Amino acid sequence: MLIVTIPCTQSCLSLAWSPRTKSGTVGECQRIAAGYSDGTVRIFSVSNTEMEMKTHPHPCAVTSVAFSVSGEVLLTGGKDGLLAVSSPRTGMTIRVLSDHKGSPITTIQSTSKK
C-alpha cells in the first residue's frame, strides 16, 4: 500500500492522480494535481512529495481537477464556472472555456476518443 502525505497550507478542494506511465509502474512521472481555494493548482511528485509546479489558472477557488487520459493535459474547473485547459509540463493555460460561467464546476472527467 502506498501512503503519501503532502503538506498543505491552503484549503485543498480537489485532487487528481496523473495516469500511470506506459510501463504501468508507479514512477517519477506519476504526479498529483491539487486545486486550492486561492485559485492555484499545485502539482506534486508522488515519489518525493515535493511540489513541482504552482500555477494560477483561476481567479477564484479551483473546485475540480482532472488529467487527460494521456496525462498531457490538465483540466481545472473553478467556482465561477470557468474551465481551464493547461499543460501539466509547463503550467501554461492553453484555453479557458466559459460555457458554464456562473455555475461552479464540481466534477471533470476525461475519456479517450474511440
PDB file of C-alpha atoms in Angstrom:
ATOM      1  CA  MET A   1       0.000   0.000   0.000  1.00  0.00           C
ATOM      2  CA  LEU A   2       1.267   3.448  -0.950  1.00  0.00           C
ATOM      3  CA  ILE A   3       0.661   6.258   1.504  1.00  0.00           C
ATOM      4  CA  VAL A   4       1.683   9.777   0.526  1.00  0.00           C
ATOM      5  CA  THR A   5       1.464  12.848   2.746  1.00  0.00           C
ATOM      6  CA  ILE A   6       1.550  16.207   1.009  1.00  0.00           C
ATOM      7  CA  PRO A   7       1.814  19.359   3.127  1.00  0.00           C
ATOM      8  CA  CYS A   8      -0.987  21.886   2.565  1.00  0.00           C
ATOM      9  CA  THR A   9      -1.067  25.479   3.769  1.00  0.00           C
ATOM     10  CA  GLN A  10      -4.271  26.416   1.893  1.00  0.00           C
ATOM     11  CA  SER A  11      -7.659  24.733   1.617  1.00  0.00           C
ATOM     12  CA  CYS A  12      -7.283  21.951  -0.949  1.00  0.00           C
ATOM     13  CA  LEU A  13     -10.649  21.407  -2.655  1.00  0.00           C
ATOM     14  CA  SER A  14      -9.823  18.795  -5.295  1.00  0.00           C
ATOM     15  CA  LEU A  15      -7.196  16.201  -6.221  1.00  0.00           C
ATOM     16  CA  ALA A  16      -6.346  14.171  -9.315  1.00  0.00           C
ATOM     17  CA  TRP A  17      -3.778  11.444  -9.933  1.00  0.00           C
ATOM     18  CA  SER A  18      -1.918  11.527 -13.222  1.00  0.00           C
ATOM     19  CA  PRO A  19      -2.180   8.394 -15.374  1.00  0.00           C
ATOM     20  CA  ARG A  20       0.425   5.672 -14.842  1.00  0.00           C
ATOM     21  CA  THR A  21       3.488   5.572 -17.038  1.00  0.00           C
ATOM     22  CA  LYS A  22       3.358   3.401 -20.169  1.00  0.00           C
ATOM     23  CA  SER A  23       5.202   0.629 -18.356  1.00  0.00           C
ATOM     24  CA  GLY A  24       2.365   0.560 -15.813  1.00  0.00           C
ATOM     25  CA  THR A  25       4.610   1.126 -12.822  1.00  0.00           C
ATOM     26  CA  VAL A  26       4.487   3.961 -10.371  1.00  0.00           C
ATOM     27  CA  GLY A  27       7.482   6.145 -11.086  1.00  0.00           C
ATOM     28  CA  GLU A  28       8.750   9.678 -11.075  1.00  0.00           C
ATOM     29  CA  CYS A  29       6.288  10.512 -13.844  1.00  0.00           C
ATOM     30  CA  GLN A  30       3.256   9.909 -11.653  1.00  0.00           C
ATOM     31  CA  ARG A  31       2.006  13.104 -10.115  1.00  0.00           C
ATOM     32  CA  ILE A  32      -0.873  14.544  -8.139  1.00  0.00           C
ATOM     33  CA  ALA A  33      -2.561  17.805  -9.121  1.00  0.00           C
ATOM     34  CA  ALA A  34      -4.334  19.677  -6.342  1.00  0.00           C
ATOM     35  CA  GLY A  35      -6.783  22.572  -6.697  1.00  0.00           C
ATOM     36  CA  TYR A  36      -6.841  25.204  -3.961  1.00  0.00           C
ATOM     37  CA  SER A  37      -9.198  27.864  -2.626  1.00  0.00           C
ATOM     38  CA  ASP A  38      -6.864  30.670  -3.768  1.00  0.00           C
ATOM     39  CA  GLY A  39      -7.246  29.742  -7.472  1.00  0.00           C
ATOM     40  CA  THR A  40      -3.934  27.916  -7.713  1.00  0.00           C
ATOM     41  CA  VAL A  41      -3.155  24.417  -8.910  1.00  0.00           C
ATOM     42  CA  ARG A  42      -0.118  22.678  -7.489  1.00  0.00           C
ATOM     43  CA  ILE A  43       1.484  19.601  -8.997  1.00  0.00           C
ATOM     44  CA  PHE A  44       3.342  17.231  -6.693  1.00  0.00           C
ATOM     45  CA  SER A  45       5.616  14.286  -7.451  1.00  0.00           C
ATOM     46  CA  VAL A  46       4.360  11.068  -5.859  1.00  0.00           C
ATOM     47  CA  SER A  47       7.886   9.690  -5.493  1.00  0.00           C
ATOM     48  CA  ASN A  48       9.260  12.516  -3.345  1.00  0.00           C
ATOM     49  CA  THR A  49       6.103  14.509  -2.360  1.00  0.00           C
ATOM     50  CA  GLU A  50       7.741  17.783  -3.389  1.00  0.00           C
ATOM     51  CA  MET A  51       5.813  20.450  -5.263  1.00  0.00           C
ATOM     52  CA  GLU A  52       6.981  20.505  -8.888  1.00  0.00           C
ATOM     53  CA  MET A  53       4.880  23.403 -10.090  1.00  0.00           C
ATOM     54  CA  LYS A  54       2.390  26.026  -8.945  1.00  0.00           C
ATOM     55  CA  THR A  55       0.104  27.726 -11.462  1.00  0.00           C
ATOM     56  CA  HIS A  56      -2.737  30.219 -11.135  1.00  0.00           C
ATOM     57  CA  PRO A  57      -5.317  29.349 -13.817  1.00  0.00           C
ATOM     58  CA  HIS A  58      -8.368  30.704 -11.945  1.00  0.00           C
ATOM     59  CA  PRO A  59      -9.300  33.975 -10.219  1.00  0.00           C
ATOM     60  CA  CYS A  60     -11.264  32.033  -7.578  1.00  0.00           C
ATOM     61  CA  ALA A  61     -11.338  28.599  -5.921  1.00  0.00           C
ATOM     62  CA  VAL A  62     -10.421  25.569  -8.048  1.00  0.00           C
ATOM     63  CA  THR A  63     -13.249  23.114  -7.390  1.00  0.00           C
ATOM     64  CA  SER A  64     -12.293  20.253  -9.730  1.00  0.00           C
ATOM     65  CA  VAL A  65      -9.152  18.835 -11.325  1.00  0.00           C
ATOM     66  CA  ALA A  66      -8.565  16.046 -13.870  1.00  0.00           C
ATOM     67  CA  PHE A  67      -5.733  14.835 -16.065  1.00  0.00           C
ATOM     68  CA  SER A  68      -6.458  13.765 -19.628  1.00  0.00           C
ATOM     69  CA  VAL A  69      -6.170  10.029 -20.302  1.00  0.00           C
ATOM     70  CA  SER A  70      -2.706  10.601 -21.799  1.00  0.00           C
ATOM     71  CA  GLY A  71      -1.619  12.873 -18.939  1.00  0.00           C
ATOM     72  CA  GLU A  72      -0.627  15.579 -21.437  1.00  0.00           C
ATOM     73  CA  VAL A  73      -3.455  17.967 -20.493  1.00  0.00           C
ATOM     74  CA  LEU A  74      -4.737  19.191 -17.138  1.00  0.00           C
ATOM     75  CA  LEU A  75      -8.364  20.321 -16.856  1.00  0.00           C
ATOM     76  CA  THR A  76      -9.430  22.504 -13.945  1.00  0.00           C
ATOM     77  CA  GLY A  77     -12.839  23.866 -13.029  1.00  0.00           C
ATOM     78  CA  GLY A  78     -13.481  26.945 -10.954  1.00  0.00           C
ATOM     79  CA  LYS A  79     -16.130  28.113  -8.523  1.00  0.00           C
ATOM     80  CA  ASP A  80     -17.052  30.763 -11.116  1.00  0.00           C
ATOM     81  CA  GLY A  81     -17.838  28.139 -13.794  1.00  0.00           C
ATOM     82  CA  LEU A  82     -14.713  28.643 -15.894  1.00  0.00           C
ATOM     83  CA  LEU A  83     -12.840  25.593 -17.218  1.00  0.00           C
ATOM     84  CA  ALA A  84      -9.091  25.963 -17.811  1.00  0.00           C
ATOM     85  CA  VAL A  85      -7.162  23.688 -20.161  1.00  0.00           C
ATOM     86  CA  SER A  86      -3.477  23.688 -19.172  1.00  0.00           C
ATOM     87  CA  SER A  87      -0.200  21.910 -19.781  1.00  0.00           C
ATOM     88  CA  PRO A  88       0.968  19.946 -16.722  1.00  0.00           C
ATOM     89  CA  ARG A  89       4.527  20.138 -18.096  1.00  0.00           C
ATOM     90  CA  THR A  90       4.792  23.920 -18.490  1.00  0.00           C
ATOM     91  CA  GLY A  91       1.895  25.170 -16.351  1.00  0.00           C
ATOM     92  CA  MET A  92       0.734  27.344 -19.244  1.00  0.00           C
ATOM     93  CA  THR A  93      -3.028  27.816 -19.617  1.00  0.00           C
ATOM     94  CA  ILE A  94      -3.857  26.856 -23.199  1.00  0.00           C
ATOM     95  CA  ARG A  95      -7.512  27.827 -23.236  1.00  0.00           C
ATOM     96  CA  VAL A  96     -10.308  28.967 -20.926  1.00  0.00           C
ATOM     97  CA  LEU A  97     -13.867  27.827 -21.620  1.00  0.00           C
ATOM     98  CA  SER A  98     -16.719  29.888 -20.216  1.00  0.00           C
ATOM     99  CA  ASP A  99     -19.764  27.854 -21.279  1.00  0.00           C
ATOM    100  CA  HIS A 100     -20.793  27.314 -17.647  1.00  0.00           C
ATOM    101  CA  LYS A 101     -19.883  30.766 -16.348  1.00  0.00           C
ATOM    102  CA  GLY A 102     -21.616  31.479 -13.065  1.00  0.00           C
ATOM    103  CA  SER A 103     -22.186  27.825 -12.128  1.00  0.00           C
ATOM    104  CA  PRO A 104     -19.406  26.087 -10.187  1.00  0.00           C
ATOM    105  CA  ILE A 105     -17.758  23.153 -11.945  1.00  0.00           C
ATOM    106  CA  THR A 106     -17.676  20.392  -9.367  1.00  0.00           C
ATOM    107  CA  THR A 107     -16.635  17.386 -11.477  1.00  0.00           C
ATOM    108  CA  ILE A 108     -14.459  16.882 -14.559  1.00  0.00           C
ATOM    109  CA  GLN A 109     -13.816  13.585 -16.307  1.00  0.00           C
ATOM    110  CA  SER A 110     -11.621  12.837 -19.298  1.00  0.00           C
ATOM    111  CA  THR A 111     -12.218   9.890 -21.611  1.00  0.00           C
ATOM    112  CA  SER A 112     -10.274   8.517 -24.531  1.00  0.00           C
ATOM    113  CA  LYS A 113     -11.611   9.193 -28.011  1.00  0.00           C
ATOM    114  CA  LYS A 114     -12.503   5.988 -29.847  1.00  0.00           C
TER     115      LYS A 114
END
